[in-house]
Amino acid sequence: MSIEGKVVAVTGASSGIGEATARHLASLGAVVVLGARRADRLDQIVGEITAGGGVATAVRVDVTDPADLRSLVGVAVERFGRLDVLVGNAGITKIGPMAELDLAGWQAMIDVNVNGVLHGIAAALPVFRRQGSGHLVTVVSTSGLKIVPTQAVYAGTKNAVRTFLEALRQESTDGLLRTTSISPGYVRTELVDNAFEDPAVREEVQKSMADLGIEPAAVARAIAFAIDQPEDVEIGDLTIRPTRQG
Ligand code: NDP
């Protein structure tokens, strides 16, 4: 089995990279289970996928709540019989120098970007073990690869996730689990819309993102490439950024 027929759950599927991934995988014949908090947007995306002949369903998920991840995985298993891939994509960023001491922002990033992924791993691993196979894909960031000022905690959350997946990989040499960390550079999404307190800075970053960023569909294709490999082939790390990104 490559992509066609695989059951794939995607967190953060209501916009940006998660939405593009759900749409792209569905167009390739995957069964997609979309999770995020904005249920109205999920319903609209599911409606469009279904109208186009795809198979999709939505679950309202706040990744900071472990029970919500269990529901997401549970819906996949109950409705479609299994879960082949969990794409841990939901994420937020708050940008600013550490000296601003934005404790609430730091905590929010850790809750969503780190704990949210751990909750997904905790929900999916027992199902993968029972089935005898599974694939964890996480969307991390080039921010974790090239450390820059103002993104310390965001980069730290992404590198924490990279660490979890590498450890899991080494703990899973029985061939049961595949792990993939996707590191996008600048992608044109809503991510930076809530990243800054200062509206002038926000506007400036939104402009440069619009100018430099690649389309979320490019990341979706990278995720599909990792999923599409034969079961004995694991794409561990994949970086995808605008050609002009420094
Ligand atoms: P978006 O803001 O468009 O998407 C973020 C998604 O995460 C939304 O669907 C949002 O849904 C969801 N989300 C946020 N908080 C929660 C939560 N508590 N529970 C469930 N879902 C949540 O941005 P992107 O598509 O860019 O972001 C997707 C991932 O890509 C993130 O992990 C981000 O860090 C990463 N990334 C993005 C880059 C970029 O340049 N855009 C670069 C590198 C990495 P909702 O609000 O409905 O819950």
Short mmCIF file of C-alpha atoms and ligand atoms in Angstrom, two decimals:
data_model
loop_
_atom_site.label_atom_id
_atom_site.label_comp_id
_atom_site.label_asym_id
_atom_site.label_seq_id
_atom_site.Cartn_x
_atom_site.Cartn_y
_atom_site.Cartn_z
CA MET A 1 0.00 0.00 0.00
CA SER A 2 1.43 3.43 -0.86
CA ILE A 3 -0.88 6.41 -0.27
CA GLU A 4 -4.10 5.11 -1.78
CA GLY A 5 -6.36 3.67 0.92
CA LYS A 6 -4.16 4.73 3.82
CA VAL A 7 -5.95 6.30 6.76
CA VAL A 8 -4.18 9.54 7.67
CA ALA A 9 -5.05 11.85 10.58
CA VAL A 10 -3.80 15.43 10.32
CA THR A 11 -3.73 17.91 13.21
CA GLY A 12 -4.01 21.61 12.41
CA ALA A 13 -5.95 20.76 9.26
CA SER A 14 -8.16 23.87 9.30
CA SER A 15 -5.67 26.07 7.44
CA GLY A 16 -2.22 26.36 5.88
CA ILE A 17 0.01 23.30 5.66
CA GLY A 18 -2.43 20.95 7.42
CA GLU A 19 -5.32 21.89 5.14
CA ALA A 20 -3.14 21.55 2.02
CA THR A 21 -1.88 18.17 3.25
CA ALA A 22 -5.36 16.83 3.90
CA ARG A 23 -6.56 18.00 0.47
CA HIS A 24 -3.50 16.63 -1.36
CA LEU A 25 -3.51 13.23 0.36
CA ALA A 26 -7.24 12.88 -0.24
CA SER A 27 -6.68 13.67 -3.93
CA LEU A 28 -4.17 10.79 -3.99
CA GLY A 29 -6.75 8.39 -2.54
CA ALA A 30 -5.98 8.53 1.18
CA VAL A 31 -8.78 8.54 3.73
CA VAL A 32 -8.21 11.72 5.75
CA VAL A 33 -9.29 12.58 9.28
CA LEU A 34 -8.93 16.30 9.90
CA GLY A 35 -8.42 17.73 13.40
CA ALA A 36 -8.32 21.34 14.64
CA ARG A 37 -10.34 23.70 16.85
CA ARG A 38 -12.18 25.66 14.11
CA ALA A 39 -14.84 23.06 13.36
CA ASP A 40 -16.62 25.29 10.81
CA ARG A 41 -13.51 25.46 8.64
CA LEU A 42 -12.92 21.72 8.97
CA ASP A 43 -16.51 21.01 7.91
CA GLN A 44 -16.11 23.20 4.84
CA ILE A 45 -12.85 21.47 3.81
CA VAL A 46 -14.35 18.01 4.40
CA GLY A 47 -17.38 19.02 2.31
CA GLU A 48 -15.13 20.08 -0.58
CA ILE A 49 -12.98 16.93 -0.39
CA THR A 50 -16.07 14.74 -0.30
CA ALA A 51 -17.71 16.63 -3.17
CA GLY A 52 -14.57 15.93 -5.21
CA GLY A 53 -14.90 12.19 -4.62
CA GLY A 54 -12.52 11.92 -1.65
CA VAL A 55 -13.10 10.34 1.74
CA ALA A 56 -12.73 12.66 4.74
CA THR A 57 -14.12 13.40 8.14
CA ALA A 58 -13.51 16.07 10.78
CA VAL A 59 -12.97 15.94 14.52
CA ARG A 60 -12.80 19.04 16.72
CA VAL A 61 -9.40 18.76 18.38
CA ASP A 62 -7.48 20.99 20.77
CA VAL A 63 -4.06 19.34 20.80
CA THR A 64 -3.34 20.64 24.31
CA ASP A 65 -5.93 18.13 25.57
CA PRO A 66 -4.74 14.49 25.40
CA ALA A 67 -8.37 13.27 25.31
CA ASP A 68 -8.91 15.16 22.02
CA LEU A 69 -6.02 13.30 20.39
CA ARG A 70 -7.47 10.02 21.62
CA SER A 71 -10.76 11.04 19.96
CA LEU A 72 -9.00 11.85 16.68
CA VAL A 73 -7.26 8.49 16.60
CA GLY A 74 -10.42 6.77 17.85
CA VAL A 75 -12.53 8.18 15.00
CA ALA A 76 -9.98 6.91 12.45
CA VAL A 77 -10.03 3.41 13.93
CA GLU A 78 -13.79 3.20 14.54
CA ARG A 79 -14.88 4.64 11.19
CA PHE A 80 -12.12 3.43 8.90
CA GLY A 81 -10.69 0.40 10.73
CA ARG A 82 -7.14 1.65 11.29
CA LEU A 83 -4.76 4.58 11.46
CA ASP A 84 -1.77 4.36 9.15
CA VAL A 85 -0.28 7.84 9.56
CA LEU A 86 -0.54 10.63 12.10
CA VAL A 87 0.64 14.01 10.82
CA GLY A 88 1.42 16.16 13.87
CA ASN A 89 1.20 19.53 12.20
CA ALA A 90 -0.74 21.85 14.56
CA GLY A 91 1.50 24.66 15.73
CA ILE A 92 1.73 28.29 16.76
CA THR A 93 4.51 30.86 16.96
CA LYS A 94 5.08 33.92 19.12
CA ILE A 95 8.05 35.94 17.96
CA GLY A 96 10.12 38.35 20.06
CA PRO A 97 13.39 38.64 21.97
CA MET A 98 13.68 36.60 25.14
CA ALA A 99 14.15 39.84 27.11
CA GLU A 100 10.44 40.57 26.56
CA LEU A 101 9.76 37.72 29.02
CA ASP A 102 6.59 36.69 27.21
CA LEU A 103 5.86 33.86 29.64
CA ALA A 104 2.33 33.34 28.36
CA GLY A 105 3.55 33.09 24.77
CA TRP A 106 6.34 30.67 25.70
CA GLN A 107 3.89 28.49 27.59
CA ALA A 108 1.39 28.54 24.73
CA MET A 109 4.05 27.39 22.24
CA ILE A 110 5.19 24.61 24.56
CA ASP A 111 1.58 23.51 25.12
CA VAL A 112 0.69 23.33 21.42
CA ASN A 113 3.99 22.56 19.67
CA VAL A 114 5.50 20.16 22.24
CA ASN A 115 2.73 18.75 24.42
CA GLY A 116 0.37 18.66 21.44
CA VAL A 117 2.75 16.35 19.58
CA LEU A 118 3.37 14.20 22.66
CA HIS A 119 -0.39 13.78 23.09
CA GLY A 120 -0.58 12.59 19.49
CA ILE A 121 2.25 10.12 20.00
CA ALA A 122 0.59 8.79 23.16
CA ALA A 123 -2.71 8.31 21.33
CA ALA A 124 -1.28 6.75 18.17
CA LEU A 125 1.52 4.47 19.38
CA PRO A 126 -0.72 1.82 21.02
CA VAL A 127 -2.78 1.65 17.79
CA PHE A 128 0.36 1.35 15.65
CA ARG A 129 1.65 -1.45 17.94
CA ARG A 130 -1.65 -3.33 17.72
CA GLN A 131 -1.71 -3.03 13.94
CA GLY A 132 1.96 -3.91 13.52
CA SER A 133 2.69 -0.72 11.56
CA GLY A 134 2.36 3.04 11.68
CA HIS A 135 3.95 6.28 10.56
CA LEU A 136 4.47 9.45 12.59
CA VAL A 137 5.06 12.61 10.56
CA THR A 138 5.72 15.89 12.34
CA VAL A 139 5.97 19.37 10.91
CA VAL A 140 8.93 21.05 12.59
CA SER A 141 10.80 24.02 11.08
CA THR A 142 14.01 25.37 9.59
CA SER A 143 13.88 27.69 12.64
CA GLY A 144 15.16 24.69 14.60
CA LEU A 145 18.02 24.15 12.14
CA LYS A 146 19.27 27.73 11.86
CA ILE A 147 18.90 29.47 15.19
CA VAL A 148 18.05 33.17 14.87
CA PRO A 149 17.21 35.84 17.44
CA THR A 150 13.51 36.35 18.36
CA GLN A 151 12.58 32.70 17.76
CA ALA A 152 14.33 31.02 20.69
CA VAL A 153 11.37 29.25 22.25
CA TYR A 154 9.67 28.47 18.94
CA ALA A 155 12.89 26.90 17.63
CA GLY A 156 13.29 25.05 20.92
CA THR A 157 9.83 23.52 20.63
CA LYS A 158 10.56 22.33 17.11
CA ASN A 159 13.91 20.84 18.13
CA ALA A 160 12.25 19.10 21.07
CA VAL A 161 9.91 17.36 18.64
CA ARG A 162 12.81 16.45 16.34
CA THR A 163 14.49 14.86 19.37
CA PHE A 164 11.38 12.83 20.28
CA LEU A 165 11.16 11.44 16.76
CA GLU A 166 14.83 10.52 16.55
CA ALA A 167 14.62 8.68 19.89
CA LEU A 168 11.45 6.92 18.77
CA ARG A 169 13.17 5.91 15.55
CA GLN A 170 16.04 4.33 17.46
CA GLU A 171 13.60 2.60 19.81
CA SER A 172 11.65 1.15 16.87
CA THR A 173 14.19 -0.86 14.92
CA ASP A 174 11.70 -3.74 14.83
CA GLY A 175 10.45 -2.03 11.67
CA LEU A 176 7.00 -1.38 13.08
CA LEU A 177 7.15 2.41 13.14
CA ARG A 178 8.32 4.98 10.61
CA THR A 179 9.10 8.53 11.73
CA THR A 180 9.50 11.62 9.56
CA SER A 181 10.33 15.21 10.54
CA ILE A 182 9.45 17.75 7.86
CA SER A 183 11.25 21.11 8.22
CA PRO A 184 9.60 23.86 6.19
CA GLY A 185 11.11 27.28 5.69
CA TYR A 186 8.86 30.26 4.94
CA VAL A 187 5.40 29.11 3.86
CA ARG A 188 2.48 31.45 3.00
CA THR A 189 -0.01 30.63 5.76
CA GLU A 190 -1.81 32.28 8.66
CA LEU A 191 0.99 31.30 11.07
CA VAL A 192 2.44 34.79 11.55
CA ASP A 193 -0.95 36.51 11.86
CA ASN A 194 -0.95 35.98 15.64
CA ALA A 195 2.80 35.96 16.17
CA PHE A 196 3.34 39.64 17.03
CA GLU A 197 1.82 42.08 19.49
CA ASP A 198 2.94 45.07 17.40
CA PRO A 199 0.65 45.49 14.34
CA ALA A 200 3.34 47.36 12.35
CA VAL A 201 5.84 44.50 12.79
CA ARG A 202 3.12 41.96 11.99
CA GLU A 203 2.28 43.73 8.75
CA GLU A 204 5.93 43.91 7.73
CA VAL A 205 6.45 40.17 8.35
CA GLN A 206 3.19 39.30 6.58
CA LYS A 207 4.43 41.26 3.55
CA SER A 208 7.81 39.52 3.44
CA MET A 209 6.11 36.16 3.97
CA ALA A 210 3.79 36.89 1.03
CA ASP A 211 6.80 37.86 -1.10
CA LEU A 212 9.22 35.07 -0.15
CA GLY A 213 7.06 32.21 1.15
CA ILE A 214 6.22 29.08 -0.81
CA GLU A 215 2.72 27.67 -1.10
CA PRO A 216 1.55 25.19 1.58
CA ALA A 217 0.91 22.68 -1.22
CA ALA A 218 4.69 22.36 -1.64
CA VAL A 219 4.96 21.04 1.94
CA ALA A 220 1.95 18.80 1.35
CA ARG A 221 3.79 17.21 -1.58
CA ALA A 222 6.85 16.61 0.63
CA ILE A 223 4.65 14.91 3.23
CA ALA A 224 3.04 12.77 0.52
CA PHE A 225 6.51 11.78 -0.72
CA ALA A 226 7.46 10.51 2.75
CA ILE A 227 4.20 8.58 3.14
CA ASP A 228 4.41 7.12 -0.36
CA GLN A 229 7.62 5.14 0.29
CA PRO A 230 7.57 1.35 0.59
CA GLU A 231 7.13 0.14 4.19
CA ASP A 232 10.84 -0.68 4.54
CA VAL A 233 11.92 2.84 3.52
CA GLU A 234 11.86 5.69 6.01
CA ILE A 235 12.32 9.34 5.05
CA GLY A 236 13.71 10.61 8.35
CA ASP A 237 14.24 14.33 7.76
CA LEU A 238 13.10 16.49 4.92
CA THR A 239 13.81 20.23 4.57
CA ILE A 240 11.75 22.28 2.16
CA ARG A 241 12.23 26.03 1.85
CA PRO A 242 11.97 28.85 -0.69
CA THR A 243 14.92 28.84 -3.08
CA ARG A 244 15.57 32.47 -2.11
CA GLN A 245 15.50 31.88 1.68
CA GLY A 246 18.78 32.67 3.47
P1 NDP B 1 -1.57 28.01 10.20
O1 NDP B 1 -1.71 29.03 11.26
O2 NDP B 1 -2.23 28.22 8.89
O3 NDP B 1 -2.02 26.59 10.74
C1 NDP B 1 -1.86 26.20 12.08
C2 NDP B 1 -2.86 25.11 12.36
O4 NDP B 1 -2.67 24.67 13.71
C3 NDP B 1 -4.29 25.57 12.23
O5 NDP B 1 -5.03 24.58 11.56
C4 NDP B 1 -4.77 25.68 13.67
O6 NDP B 1 -6.14 25.33 13.74
C5 NDP B 1 -3.93 24.61 14.32
N1 NDP B 1 -3.82 24.79 15.77
C6 NDP B 1 -3.28 25.81 16.45
N2 NDP B 1 -3.43 25.63 17.78
C7 NDP B 1 -4.11 24.45 17.92
C8 NDP B 1 -4.59 23.72 19.02
N3 NDP B 1 -4.42 24.15 20.29
N4 NDP B 1 -5.25 22.56 18.80
C9 NDP B 1 -5.45 22.12 17.54
N5 NDP B 1 -5.01 22.76 16.44
C10 NDP B 1 -4.36 23.93 16.64
O7 NDP B 1 0.00 27.86 10.00
P2 NDP B 1 0.90 26.78 9.23
O8 NDP B 1 0.11 25.98 8.31
O9 NDP B 1 2.06 27.54 8.73
O10 NDP B 1 1.41 25.89 10.47
C11 NDP B 1 1.41 24.47 10.43
C12 NDP B 1 2.70 23.97 11.04
O11 NDP B 1 3.80 24.34 10.21
C13 NDP B 1 3.02 24.54 12.43
O12 NDP B 1 3.50 23.52 13.28
C14 NDP B 1 4.13 25.54 12.15
O13 NDP B 1 4.96 25.73 13.26
C15 NDP B 1 4.84 24.84 11.01
N6 NDP B 1 5.70 25.68 10.19
C16 NDP B 1 5.18 26.72 9.48
C17 NDP B 1 6.03 27.52 8.71
C18 NDP B 1 5.52 28.68 7.94
O14 NDP B 1 6.35 29.47 7.41
N7 NDP B 1 4.24 28.88 7.77
C19 NDP B 1 7.48 27.25 8.66
C20 NDP B 1 7.90 26.12 9.42
C21 NDP B 1 7.04 25.37 10.15
P3 NDP B 1 -7.24 25.93 14.72
O15 NDP B 1 -6.86 27.36 15.00
O16 NDP B 1 -8.50 25.76 13.96
O17 NDP B 1 -7.18 25.04 15.94
#
